[in-house]
Coordinates of C-alpha atoms in Angstrom, one line a residue:
Chain A
M10 CA 26.8 -75.4 -26.8
T11 CA 24.6 -75.8 -29.9
A12 CA 22.9 -72.9 -31.6
G13 CA 19.4 -73.8 -30.4
A14 CA 20.3 -73.7 -26.8
I15 CA 21.0 -70.0 -26.6
Y16 CA 18.8 -67.0 -27.2
G17 CA 21.4 -65.1 -29.0
L18 CA 24.8 -63.3 -28.9
M19 CA 24.9 -60.1 -27.0
A20 CA 27.5 -57.4 -27.8
E21 CA 28.0 -54.5 -25.3
F22 CA 29.1 -51.1 -26.5
E23 CA 30.2 -48.0 -24.7
T24 CA 28.8 -45.3 -27.0
P25 CA 25.6 -45.0 -29.1
T26 CA 27.7 -44.4 -32.2
E27 CA 29.5 -47.7 -32.0
L28 CA 26.1 -49.5 -31.4
V29 CA 24.5 -47.9 -34.4
E30 CA 27.4 -48.7 -36.6
A31 CA 27.3 -52.4 -35.5
A32 CA 23.6 -52.6 -35.9
K33 CA 23.8 -51.2 -39.4
G34 CA 26.6 -53.7 -40.2
A35 CA 24.6 -56.6 -38.9
Y36 CA 21.5 -55.5 -40.9
A37 CA 23.7 -55.2 -44.0
A38 CA 25.0 -58.7 -43.4
G39 CA 21.5 -59.9 -43.7
Y40 CA 20.5 -60.4 -40.1
R41 CA 16.9 -59.5 -39.3
K42 CA 16.1 -61.1 -35.9
M43 CA 18.0 -58.8 -33.7
D44 CA 17.4 -56.0 -31.3
T45 CA 19.3 -53.2 -29.6
Y46 CA 18.9 -52.2 -25.9
T47 CA 19.6 -48.7 -24.9
P48 CA 19.2 -46.6 -21.8
Y49 CA 17.2 -43.9 -23.7
P50 CA 15.3 -43.8 -26.9
L51 CA 17.8 -43.9 -29.8
E52 CA 16.0 -43.3 -33.1
E53 CA 19.1 -44.2 -35.1
A54 CA 19.2 -47.6 -33.5
A55 CA 15.6 -48.4 -34.5
E56 CA 16.3 -47.3 -38.0
A57 CA 19.5 -49.4 -38.2
I58 CA 17.6 -52.6 -37.4
G59 CA 14.7 -51.6 -39.6
A60 CA 12.2 -51.1 -36.8
H61 CA 11.1 -47.6 -37.3
H62 CA 7.5 -48.3 -38.3
N63 CA 4.8 -49.2 -35.8
R64 CA 1.1 -49.4 -35.5
V65 CA 0.6 -47.3 -32.4
S66 CA -0.9 -44.4 -34.3
L67 CA -3.5 -46.7 -35.9
V68 CA -4.5 -48.0 -32.4
V69 CA -4.8 -44.4 -31.1
L70 CA -7.0 -43.5 -34.0
V71 CA -9.3 -46.4 -33.3
G72 CA -9.4 -45.4 -29.6
A73 CA -10.3 -41.8 -30.5
M74 CA -13.0 -42.9 -32.8
L75 CA -14.5 -45.3 -30.3
G76 CA -14.4 -42.6 -27.6
M77 CA -16.0 -40.1 -29.9
I78 CA -18.8 -42.4 -31.1
G79 CA -19.3 -43.7 -27.6
G80 CA -19.5 -40.3 -26.0
Y81 CA -21.9 -38.9 -28.5
S82 CA -24.1 -41.9 -28.5
L83 CA -24.4 -41.9 -24.8
E84 CA -25.4 -38.2 -24.8
Y85 CA -27.9 -38.8 -27.5
W86 CA -29.4 -41.8 -25.9
V87 CA -29.6 -40.2 -22.4
S88 CA -30.9 -36.8 -23.6
A89 CA -33.2 -37.8 -26.5
V90 CA -34.3 -41.4 -25.7
A91 CA -34.0 -42.4 -22.0
Y92 CA -34.6 -39.2 -20.2
P93 CA -35.9 -36.4 -22.6
I94 CA -36.3 -33.2 -20.7
N95 CA -37.4 -29.9 -22.2
V96 CA -34.7 -27.3 -21.2
G97 CA -35.5 -23.8 -22.4
G98 CA -37.3 -25.2 -25.5
K99 CA -34.1 -26.6 -26.9
P100 CA -34.5 -29.7 -29.0
F101 CA -33.8 -33.1 -27.3
H102 CA -31.1 -33.8 -29.8
S103 CA -29.3 -30.4 -29.1
W104 CA -26.0 -31.5 -30.7
P105 CA -23.9 -28.3 -30.1
A106 CA -24.2 -28.8 -26.4
F107 CA -22.9 -32.4 -26.8
I108 CA -19.6 -31.4 -28.4
P109 CA -17.5 -30.8 -25.2
V110 CA -18.3 -34.2 -23.8
T111 CA -17.7 -35.9 -27.2
F112 CA -14.4 -34.2 -27.4
E113 CA -13.3 -35.2 -23.9
C114 CA -14.4 -38.8 -24.6
A115 CA -12.4 -38.9 -27.8
I116 CA -9.3 -37.7 -26.0
L117 CA -9.9 -40.2 -23.2
G118 CA -10.3 -43.1 -25.7
A119 CA -7.2 -42.0 -27.6
C120 CA -5.0 -41.7 -24.4
L121 CA -6.0 -45.1 -23.1
A122 CA -5.4 -46.6 -26.5
A123 CA -2.0 -44.9 -26.7
V124 CA -0.7 -46.3 -23.4
F125 CA -2.3 -49.7 -23.3
G126 CA -1.9 -50.1 -27.1
M127 CA 1.8 -49.4 -26.8
L128 CA 2.2 -51.8 -23.9
A129 CA 0.2 -54.5 -25.7
L130 CA 2.2 -54.1 -28.9
N131 CA 5.4 -54.3 -26.9
G132 CA 4.2 -57.5 -25.2
L133 CA 4.4 -55.9 -21.8
P134 CA 4.1 -56.7 -18.9
Q135 CA 6.5 -59.5 -19.5
P136 CA 8.0 -60.9 -16.2
Y137 CA 10.7 -62.9 -17.9
H138 CA 12.9 -62.3 -20.9
P139 CA 16.2 -64.2 -21.8
V140 CA 18.2 -61.0 -22.3
F141 CA 18.1 -60.3 -18.5
N142 CA 20.3 -63.5 -18.2
S143 CA 23.2 -61.6 -19.7
P144 CA 25.4 -60.7 -16.8
N145 CA 26.1 -57.1 -17.6
F146 CA 22.6 -56.3 -18.9
V147 CA 21.6 -54.2 -15.8
R148 CA 23.7 -51.5 -17.4
A149 CA 21.2 -51.3 -20.4
S150 CA 19.1 -49.1 -18.1
R151 CA 22.1 -47.0 -17.1
D152 CA 25.0 -46.3 -19.4
R153 CA 25.7 -49.1 -21.9
F154 CA 24.4 -50.0 -25.3
F155 CA 23.6 -53.6 -26.3
L156 CA 23.1 -55.4 -29.6
C157 CA 21.6 -58.9 -29.5
I158 CA 21.5 -61.1 -32.6
E159 CA 19.1 -63.8 -31.9
S160 CA 19.7 -67.5 -32.6
Q161 CA 16.3 -67.7 -34.4
D162 CA 17.7 -65.8 -37.3
P163 CA 18.4 -68.1 -40.2
R164 CA 21.8 -66.7 -40.8
F165 CA 22.8 -67.2 -37.2
S166 CA 25.9 -69.3 -36.4
P167 CA 27.7 -69.0 -33.1
S168 CA 31.1 -68.6 -34.8
D169 CA 30.3 -66.4 -37.8
T170 CA 28.0 -64.1 -35.9
R171 CA 30.5 -63.7 -33.1
K172 CA 33.2 -62.8 -35.7
L173 CA 30.9 -60.2 -37.3
L174 CA 30.2 -58.6 -33.9
E175 CA 33.9 -58.7 -32.9
S176 CA 34.7 -56.7 -36.0
Y177 CA 32.9 -53.7 -34.4
K178 CA 35.1 -53.9 -31.3
P179 CA 32.5 -54.3 -28.5
E180 CA 33.5 -54.2 -24.9
E181 CA 32.3 -57.7 -24.5
I182 CA 30.3 -60.5 -26.3
T183 CA 28.3 -62.9 -24.3
E184 CA 26.1 -65.8 -25.1
V185 CA 22.6 -65.3 -23.8
P186 CA 21.1 -68.5 -22.4
Y187 CA 17.3 -69.1 -22.4
Chain B
M5 CA 24.7 -30.3 -1.4
A6 CA 25.9 -29.1 -4.8
A7 CA 27.6 -25.8 -5.5
P8 CA 25.6 -22.6 -5.0
D9 CA 24.1 -20.9 -8.1
I10 CA 26.7 -18.9 -10.1
L11 CA 25.2 -16.5 -12.5
P12 CA 27.0 -16.6 -15.9
P13 CA 28.3 -13.3 -17.4
K14 CA 25.9 -10.9 -19.0
G15 CA 24.5 -12.2 -22.3
V16 CA 25.2 -15.8 -21.6
R17 CA 22.3 -18.0 -20.6
P18 CA 22.9 -20.6 -17.9
P19 CA 23.1 -24.2 -19.2
I20 CA 20.2 -26.6 -18.8
I21 CA 22.3 -29.3 -17.2
G22 CA 25.4 -28.8 -15.0
P23 CA 28.8 -29.5 -16.6
G24 CA 30.5 -32.9 -16.5
Q25 CA 27.3 -35.0 -16.1
T26 CA 27.5 -38.4 -17.7
F27 CA 24.9 -41.2 -18.0
G28 CA 26.2 -42.7 -14.8
T29 CA 26.2 -39.6 -12.7
I30 CA 22.8 -38.6 -13.9
T31 CA 21.4 -42.0 -13.0
D32 CA 23.1 -42.2 -9.7
R33 CA 22.2 -38.7 -8.5
I34 CA 18.5 -39.0 -9.3
A35 CA 18.0 -42.7 -8.4
G36 CA 20.0 -42.0 -5.3
I37 CA 17.2 -39.9 -3.8
V38 CA 14.9 -43.0 -4.0
L39 CA 17.3 -45.9 -3.4
T40 CA 19.0 -44.6 -0.3
K41 CA 18.1 -46.1 3.1
H42 CA 18.7 -42.7 4.7
T43 CA 15.6 -40.6 4.8
P44 CA 16.5 -36.9 5.2
I45 CA 15.4 -35.2 8.5
F46 CA 13.7 -32.3 6.6
W47 CA 11.6 -34.9 4.7
V48 CA 10.4 -36.4 8.0
M49 CA 9.6 -33.0 9.4
I50 CA 7.7 -31.8 6.3
V51 CA 5.8 -35.1 6.0
A52 CA 4.9 -34.9 9.7
I53 CA 3.4 -31.4 9.4
A54 CA 1.6 -32.3 6.1
A55 CA 0.2 -35.4 7.7
A56 CA -1.1 -33.4 10.6
L57 CA -2.8 -31.1 8.2
F58 CA -4.2 -34.1 6.3
G59 CA -5.6 -35.3 9.6
M60 CA -7.3 -31.9 10.0
L61 CA -8.8 -32.3 6.5
Q62 CA -10.2 -35.7 7.4
T63 CA -11.7 -34.3 10.7
A64 CA -13.3 -31.4 8.9
V65 CA -14.7 -33.6 6.1
G66 CA -15.9 -36.2 8.6
Y67 CA -17.8 -33.5 10.5
L68 CA -19.1 -32.2 7.2
L69 CA -20.5 -35.6 6.3
V70 CA -22.3 -35.8 9.7
K71 CA -23.7 -32.3 9.8
G72 CA -24.0 -31.3 6.2
T73 CA -22.8 -28.2 4.3
G74 CA -24.5 -26.0 6.8
I75 CA -21.2 -25.9 8.7
W76 CA -19.7 -23.9 5.9
G77 CA -20.3 -20.2 5.3
I78 CA -22.4 -20.6 2.2
T79 CA -25.9 -19.0 2.3
I80 CA -28.4 -17.8 -0.3
P81 CA -27.5 -15.9 -2.5
I82 CA -23.9 -17.1 -2.1
G83 CA -24.4 -20.8 -2.6
W84 CA -20.9 -21.2 -4.1
G85 CA -18.3 -20.4 -1.5
F86 CA -14.9 -21.8 -0.7
A87 CA -15.6 -25.2 -2.3
I88 CA -15.8 -23.7 -5.8
V89 CA -13.1 -21.1 -5.2
N90 CA -10.7 -23.9 -4.0
F91 CA -11.8 -26.2 -6.8
V92 CA -11.0 -23.7 -9.5
W93 CA -7.7 -22.7 -7.8
W94 CA -6.4 -26.2 -7.5
I95 CA -7.5 -27.3 -11.0
G96 CA -5.7 -24.2 -12.3
I97 CA -2.5 -25.1 -10.5
G98 CA -2.8 -28.5 -12.1
H99 CA -2.4 -27.0 -15.5
A100 CA 1.3 -26.3 -15.6
G101 CA 2.2 -30.0 -15.4
T102 CA 0.6 -31.0 -18.6
L103 CA 1.6 -27.8 -20.3
I104 CA 5.3 -28.5 -19.5
S105 CA 5.0 -32.2 -20.5
A106 CA 3.0 -31.8 -23.6
I107 CA 3.1 -28.3 -25.1
L108 CA 6.8 -27.7 -24.4
L109 CA 7.6 -31.2 -25.7
L110 CA 5.9 -30.4 -29.0
F111 CA 7.8 -27.2 -29.2
K112 CA 11.1 -29.1 -28.6
Q113 CA 11.9 -27.1 -25.4
T114 CA 14.5 -29.5 -24.0
W115 CA 14.8 -27.6 -20.8
R116 CA 11.4 -29.0 -19.8
T117 CA 13.0 -32.4 -19.3
S118 CA 14.3 -31.8 -15.7
I119 CA 11.0 -30.4 -14.4
N120 CA 8.4 -32.4 -16.3
R121 CA 8.2 -35.4 -14.0
F122 CA 7.5 -33.6 -10.8
A123 CA 5.3 -31.0 -12.6
E124 CA 3.2 -34.0 -13.8
A125 CA 3.0 -35.3 -10.3
M126 CA 2.0 -31.9 -9.1
T127 CA -0.8 -31.9 -11.7
I128 CA -2.1 -35.2 -10.5
F129 CA -2.0 -34.3 -6.9
A130 CA -3.5 -30.8 -7.5
V131 CA -6.4 -32.3 -9.6
M132 CA -7.0 -34.8 -6.7
Q133 CA -7.4 -31.9 -4.3
A134 CA -9.7 -30.1 -6.8
G135 CA -11.8 -33.2 -7.3
L136 CA -12.4 -33.5 -3.6
F137 CA -14.4 -30.2 -3.5
P138 CA -17.2 -31.0 -6.1
L139 CA -17.5 -34.3 -4.3
I140 CA -17.9 -33.0 -0.8
H141 CA -19.8 -29.9 -1.7
T142 CA -22.7 -32.2 -2.6
G143 CA -22.9 -32.9 1.1
R144 CA -23.7 -36.5 0.3
P145 CA -20.9 -37.8 -1.8
W146 CA -22.2 -41.3 -1.6
L147 CA -25.1 -40.2 -3.8
A148 CA -22.9 -38.0 -6.0
A149 CA -21.9 -41.0 -8.3
Y150 CA -25.2 -40.9 -10.1
W151 CA -25.5 -37.1 -9.9
L152 CA -22.1 -36.7 -11.6
F153 CA -21.8 -39.7 -13.9
P154 CA -24.3 -41.4 -16.2
I155 CA -24.8 -44.5 -14.0
P156 CA -28.0 -46.6 -14.6
N157 CA -30.2 -46.3 -11.5
T158 CA -33.7 -47.6 -10.5
M159 CA -35.1 -44.0 -10.6
G160 CA -34.3 -43.8 -14.3
V161 CA -32.8 -40.3 -14.0
W162 CA -29.7 -39.2 -16.0
P163 CA -27.3 -36.3 -15.9
Q164 CA -28.2 -33.2 -18.0
F165 CA -25.7 -33.1 -20.9
R166 CA -26.6 -29.6 -21.8
S167 CA -25.1 -28.3 -18.6
P168 CA -21.5 -27.1 -18.3
L169 CA -21.4 -28.7 -14.9
I170 CA -21.6 -32.2 -16.5
W171 CA -19.1 -31.1 -19.1
D172 CA -16.8 -30.3 -16.2
V173 CA -17.1 -33.8 -14.8
F174 CA -16.0 -35.2 -18.1
A175 CA -13.3 -32.7 -18.6
V176 CA -11.7 -33.0 -15.2
S177 CA -11.9 -36.8 -15.0
T178 CA -10.5 -37.1 -18.5
Y179 CA -7.8 -34.7 -17.5
F180 CA -6.9 -36.6 -14.4
T181 CA -6.8 -39.9 -16.4
A182 CA -4.7 -38.5 -19.2
S183 CA -2.3 -36.8 -16.8
F184 CA -2.0 -40.0 -14.8
L185 CA -1.3 -42.0 -18.0
F186 CA 1.3 -39.5 -19.2
W187 CA 3.0 -39.6 -15.9
G188 CA 2.9 -43.4 -15.7
I189 CA 4.2 -44.0 -19.2
G190 CA 7.2 -41.7 -18.4
L191 CA 7.9 -43.6 -15.2
I192 CA 8.2 -47.1 -16.8
P193 CA 11.8 -46.8 -18.1
D194 CA 12.8 -45.1 -14.9
F195 CA 11.3 -47.9 -12.8
A196 CA 13.5 -50.3 -14.9
T197 CA 16.5 -48.2 -13.9
L198 CA 15.6 -48.4 -10.3
R199 CA 15.0 -52.2 -10.6
D200 CA 18.5 -52.6 -12.1
S201 CA 20.2 -50.3 -9.5
A202 CA 18.3 -51.6 -6.5
K203 CA 20.5 -53.2 -3.8
T204 CA 18.0 -55.4 -2.0
L205 CA 15.8 -58.1 -3.4
V206 CA 12.5 -56.6 -2.1
V207 CA 13.1 -53.2 -3.7
R208 CA 14.2 -54.9 -6.9
R209 CA 11.0 -56.9 -7.0
I210 CA 8.8 -53.9 -6.3
Y211 CA 10.3 -51.7 -9.0
G212 CA 10.6 -54.8 -11.2
M213 CA 6.8 -55.2 -11.1
L214 CA 6.3 -51.5 -11.8
A215 CA 8.7 -51.6 -14.7
M216 CA 6.6 -54.4 -16.3
G217 CA 9.7 -56.0 -17.8
W218 CA 11.0 -52.9 -19.6
R219 CA 14.3 -53.7 -21.2
G220 CA 15.0 -50.7 -23.4
S221 CA 14.6 -52.6 -26.7
A222 CA 14.7 -50.5 -29.8
K223 CA 11.4 -51.8 -31.0
H224 CA 9.9 -50.9 -27.7
W225 CA 11.4 -47.5 -27.6
N226 CA 10.1 -46.8 -31.1
R227 CA 6.5 -47.6 -30.1
Y228 CA 7.0 -45.8 -26.8
E229 CA 8.2 -42.6 -28.5
T230 CA 5.2 -42.7 -30.9
A231 CA 2.8 -43.2 -28.0
Y232 CA 4.5 -40.4 -26.0
M233 CA 4.3 -37.9 -28.8
L234 CA 0.7 -38.8 -29.5
L235 CA -0.1 -38.3 -25.8
A236 CA 1.5 -34.9 -25.9
G237 CA -0.5 -34.0 -29.0
L238 CA -3.7 -35.2 -27.4
C239 CA -3.0 -33.5 -24.0
T240 CA -2.3 -30.1 -25.6
P241 CA -5.9 -29.5 -26.7
L242 CA -7.1 -31.3 -23.6
V243 CA -5.3 -28.9 -21.2
L244 CA -6.7 -25.9 -23.0
S245 CA -10.2 -27.4 -22.9
V246 CA -10.3 -28.2 -19.2
H247 CA -10.1 -24.7 -17.8
S248 CA -12.2 -23.5 -20.7
V249 CA -14.9 -25.9 -19.6
V250 CA -14.5 -24.8 -16.0
S251 CA -14.9 -21.2 -17.0
L252 CA -18.1 -22.1 -18.9
D253 CA -19.6 -23.1 -15.5
F254 CA -19.7 -19.4 -14.9
A255 CA -19.9 -17.9 -18.4
V256 CA -23.0 -19.9 -19.5
S257 CA -25.0 -18.4 -16.6
V258 CA -26.6 -14.9 -16.8
V259 CA -25.1 -13.6 -13.5
P260 CA -23.4 -10.1 -14.0
G261 CA -19.6 -10.5 -14.1
W262 CA -19.8 -14.1 -15.3
H263 CA -21.7 -13.7 -18.5
T264 CA -18.8 -13.0 -20.8
T265 CA -17.4 -14.8 -23.8
F266 CA -13.8 -14.1 -23.0
F267 CA -13.8 -16.3 -19.8
P268 CA -12.2 -19.4 -21.5
P269 CA -8.9 -17.8 -22.6
Y270 CA -8.9 -15.7 -19.4
F271 CA -9.2 -18.8 -17.2
V272 CA -6.7 -20.8 -19.2
A273 CA -4.1 -18.0 -18.9
G274 CA -4.7 -17.7 -15.2
A275 CA -4.4 -21.4 -14.8
I276 CA -1.0 -21.6 -16.4
Y277 CA 0.0 -18.5 -14.4
S278 CA -0.7 -20.1 -11.1
G279 CA 0.6 -23.5 -12.3
F280 CA 4.0 -22.1 -13.1
A281 CA 4.0 -20.3 -9.7
M282 CA 3.3 -23.7 -8.1
V283 CA 6.1 -25.4 -10.1
L284 CA 8.5 -22.7 -8.8
M285 CA 7.2 -23.1 -5.3
L286 CA 8.0 -26.8 -5.5
A287 CA 11.2 -26.7 -7.6
I288 CA 13.0 -24.1 -5.6
P289 CA 12.9 -25.9 -2.3
F290 CA 13.4 -29.3 -4.0
R291 CA 16.6 -28.3 -5.8
Y292 CA 17.9 -26.7 -2.6
L293 CA 17.0 -29.5 -0.2
Y294 CA 18.3 -32.3 -2.5
G295 CA 21.2 -30.3 -4.0
M296 CA 19.8 -30.6 -7.5
Q297 CA 21.2 -27.4 -8.8
D298 CA 23.0 -29.2 -11.6
F299 CA 19.7 -30.6 -13.0
I300 CA 17.3 -27.8 -12.2
T301 CA 19.5 -24.9 -13.1
L302 CA 18.9 -21.2 -13.1
R303 CA 17.9 -21.5 -16.7
H304 CA 14.8 -23.5 -15.7
L305 CA 13.9 -21.0 -13.0
Q306 CA 14.4 -18.1 -15.4
N307 CA 12.2 -19.7 -18.1
C308 CA 9.5 -20.4 -15.6
G309 CA 9.7 -16.8 -14.5
K310 CA 9.4 -15.6 -18.1
L311 CA 6.3 -17.9 -18.7
M312 CA 4.8 -16.5 -15.5
L313 CA 5.4 -12.9 -16.7
A314 CA 3.9 -13.7 -20.1
T315 CA 0.7 -15.4 -18.8
G316 CA 0.5 -12.7 -16.1
Q317 CA 0.3 -10.0 -18.8
I318 CA -2.6 -11.9 -20.4
V319 CA -4.3 -12.1 -17.0
A320 CA -3.7 -8.3 -16.5
Y321 CA -5.2 -7.7 -19.9
S322 CA -8.2 -9.8 -18.9
Y323 CA -8.8 -7.8 -15.8
G324 CA -8.8 -4.7 -17.8
M325 CA -11.1 -6.2 -20.4
E326 CA -13.5 -7.3 -17.6
M327 CA -13.8 -3.7 -16.5
F328 CA -14.0 -2.4 -20.1
I329 CA -16.7 -4.8 -21.2
G330 CA -18.7 -3.9 -18.1
W331 CA -18.6 -0.3 -19.1
Y332 CA -18.9 -0.9 -22.8
S333 CA -22.1 -3.0 -22.4
Q334 CA -23.8 0.0 -20.7
D335 CA -25.9 -2.7 -19.0
K336 CA -26.8 -1.3 -15.6
Y337 CA -26.3 -4.7 -13.9
E338 CA -22.8 -5.0 -15.4
L339 CA -22.0 -1.4 -14.5
A340 CA -23.2 -2.1 -10.9
M341 CA -20.8 -5.1 -10.9
V342 CA -17.8 -3.0 -11.9
N343 CA -18.8 -0.4 -9.2
N344 CA -19.2 -3.2 -6.7
R345 CA -15.7 -4.4 -7.4
L346 CA -14.2 -1.0 -7.0
H347 CA -16.2 0.3 -4.1
G348 CA -18.3 -2.6 -2.7
P349 CA -17.9 -4.3 0.6
Y350 CA -15.2 -6.7 -0.8
S351 CA -13.2 -4.1 -2.7
F352 CA -10.3 -4.7 -0.4
Y353 CA -9.9 -8.2 -2.0
Y354 CA -10.1 -6.8 -5.4
Y355 CA -7.3 -4.3 -4.8
M356 CA -5.3 -7.1 -3.2
L357 CA -5.8 -9.1 -6.3
I358 CA -4.5 -6.3 -8.5
L359 CA -1.5 -5.9 -6.2
C360 CA -0.7 -9.7 -6.2
N361 CA -1.4 -10.6 -9.8
I362 CA -0.5 -7.5 -11.7
L363 CA 1.7 -5.1 -9.8
I364 CA 4.2 -7.3 -7.9
P365 CA 4.8 -9.8 -10.8
Q366 CA 6.0 -6.9 -12.9
S367 CA 9.2 -7.3 -11.0
L368 CA 9.8 -10.4 -13.2
W369 CA 10.8 -8.0 -16.0
F370 CA 14.1 -7.8 -14.2
N371 CA 16.7 -10.4 -14.8
S372 CA 17.9 -10.0 -11.2
V373 CA 14.5 -11.2 -9.9
R374 CA 14.3 -14.1 -12.4
S375 CA 17.8 -15.2 -11.5
S376 CA 17.3 -15.2 -7.7
P377 CA 15.6 -18.4 -6.5
W378 CA 14.3 -16.8 -3.3
K379 CA 12.9 -13.7 -5.0
L380 CA 11.2 -16.0 -7.5
F381 CA 9.8 -18.1 -4.7
L382 CA 8.3 -15.0 -3.0
V383 CA 6.8 -13.8 -6.3
S384 CA 5.3 -17.3 -6.8
V385 CA 3.7 -17.3 -3.4
V386 CA 2.3 -13.8 -4.1
V387 CA 0.9 -15.0 -7.5
N388 CA -0.8 -18.0 -6.0
T389 CA -2.3 -15.9 -3.3
G390 CA -3.5 -13.5 -6.0
M391 CA -4.9 -16.3 -8.1
W392 CA -6.9 -17.6 -5.1
L393 CA -8.2 -14.1 -4.6
E394 CA -9.2 -13.9 -8.3
R395 CA -11.5 -16.9 -7.9
F396 CA -12.8 -15.5 -4.6
V397 CA -13.6 -12.2 -6.4
I398 CA -15.3 -13.9 -9.3
V399 CA -17.3 -16.4 -7.3
V400 CA -18.4 -14.4 -4.3
M401 CA -18.6 -10.8 -5.6
S402 CA -20.9 -11.8 -8.5
L403 CA -23.3 -13.9 -6.5
Q404 CA -23.3 -11.4 -3.6
R405 CA -25.2 -8.7 -5.5
D406 CA -27.2 -9.7 -8.5
F407 CA -30.3 -8.2 -10.0
I408 CA -32.6 -7.6 -7.1
P409 CA -31.2 -5.6 -4.1
S410 CA -33.6 -7.5 -1.8
S411 CA -31.7 -10.7 -2.5
W412 CA -28.3 -9.3 -1.8
G413 CA -26.1 -10.8 0.9
M414 CA -22.7 -11.3 2.4
Y415 CA -20.4 -14.3 2.6
W416 CA -17.9 -15.1 5.3
F417 CA -16.1 -18.4 5.6
T418 CA -16.2 -20.5 8.8
K419 CA -13.4 -22.3 10.5
W420 CA -14.5 -25.5 8.8
D421 CA -14.1 -23.9 5.4
M422 CA -10.6 -22.9 6.4
M423 CA -9.7 -26.3 7.9
I424 CA -10.7 -28.0 4.6
F425 CA -8.8 -25.5 2.5
I426 CA -5.6 -25.7 4.6
G427 CA -6.1 -29.4 4.9
T428 CA -5.9 -29.9 1.1
M429 CA -2.6 -28.1 1.1
G430 CA -1.4 -30.6 3.7
F431 CA -2.7 -33.5 1.6
F432 CA -1.0 -32.1 -1.5
T433 CA 2.3 -31.7 0.3
L434 CA 2.1 -35.1 1.8
L435 CA 1.4 -36.8 -1.6
F436 CA 4.2 -34.8 -3.2
F437 CA 6.9 -35.7 -0.7
I438 CA 5.9 -39.3 -0.6
F439 CA 6.3 -39.2 -4.4
I440 CA 9.8 -37.7 -4.1
R441 CA 10.9 -40.4 -1.7
L442 CA 9.5 -43.3 -3.7
M443 CA 9.8 -42.4 -7.4
P444 CA 12.4 -40.5 -9.4
A445 CA 11.3 -36.9 -9.3
I446 CA 13.3 -36.0 -12.4
S447 CA 13.0 -38.1 -15.5
I448 CA 16.2 -40.1 -15.6
F449 CA 16.0 -41.5 -19.2
E450 CA 15.1 -38.1 -20.6
M451 CA 18.0 -36.4 -18.7
R452 CA 20.4 -38.9 -20.3
T453 CA 19.4 -37.5 -23.7
L454 CA 20.7 -34.1 -22.6
S455 CA 24.1 -35.5 -21.9
P456 CA 26.7 -34.6 -24.5
Q457 CA 27.6 -38.3 -25.0
A458 CA 24.0 -39.1 -26.0
K459 CA 24.3 -38.1 -29.7
V460 CA 25.2 -40.5 -32.4
K461 CA 28.2 -39.2 -34.3
E462 CA 28.1 -39.6 -38.1

């Protein structure tokens, strides 16, 4: 099989410690296009492959700002422009009374941005992904830890990469077809 | 069924997860409830009863829509009856879920992990029941859309944004949406587990669609964790704001007994109090029926008991303060309100409230009560009864006798009031048990992090 025909090489580990060690080793060897697959969030694994920065917070901030501005503008427009009613002599633009709804709208915008922003940045929903072709991959959502070095990486070579992964004594190494 | 609860020796706290649990056993035990073909007989019985009560709710609401709110006991001056009492009670119950998921997460209370999922579900279902009441108390819910929300209409009328009632609409709907998102984001990795453990193709496809292609990638987990923490941070002020806004529905008015500034913290404490009581009322039967004593241990029950005790003390302080402020104001209407509570026609309810919310929960000071599931269950039932009475006392007793004796009145509920109230309990139970059957009631991926093998060794 040529290098282009496979998605990558997948190594399966039994413990998180072994996985992180292998991921660090692969990163030190210069591999960048790789990913780990774990049954629960493993901060060390993300750090090992250099993926511990993300832009979710920025998306959430934008969501909160949009919610805040949207909520307040709506209240201002309704109360002072579209339907001005004198309530107890208060000004039409009675801003202190508008704060609770502005706050709720900011939270709403931020929460929607957090969830849908996270999904969008992750490229989900994604019905098909090559890693699911790996025969034992169902255990990635159960009790096994996987490291996949992708064939797109410039340093990838079926034999050398396999040798590197083998040096970390995984349970199994499989080729992941597209 | 797992082993019965064994209390550890004095001075040792029970563990937060039973001994000998591995990634595999955690996954199998929790996913097993969902993926089995065998539906337990108690589940069928509970759902049958709950569905019957739900049917009663539909009947009562159907009749209400035909006849109007005149079938209820509300009159002038008591225009807010069961509908508002039940609304506040249910929304209060809905507070513990987000408190457990968000605030306890930020405080790194890992014991929350085994109860957060179903507490979140409880929140969503409780807020659904709460939301029903403002909708049907309009009598014409098909018109309520433009009364409650700013929806453009040919009459050119808009909601009044200076009114706490409209703040309430925004607070409750935001709370529902945020709780739903929090619950949903937590379920994605667990749906992936169910997809990968499913035995039949149909089940695999259904959970596969719900999992949206989750594969546990480190890059995904990284963004996921950020989003989850941010949601927790956002939901913390949100959960405190919701019941504060609910309390402003009362506090902004000038009615004696309502017109106080300490209503927001008082209401929030009461909400968390009743919420934890409801968590225990669900957790204790759940762990017993499904043999989940290894995952929901005595430690969880004890901690919930402690939180109930703490919030119960704040509630007790608030009752005292309510009386004190009435006296301290030396306002004759406020004084009359205090007198009405102690000696008026509804004073029985007030004394029952003190018994249920202050006196009986003092038993939680004793470790023997906190460590006995059935005693805790009984205290929780008492507390939730008391919290319902609290709202009854606040809503009815203040409206019953305001400034002019000629406009005083009495309020008694009708059978339709009762049918709707009991019906929402059935609806809530129905939703909850359907949830237990179809979705993992304990967060599987978070439970894995509690296993001793989960840590990376240096």
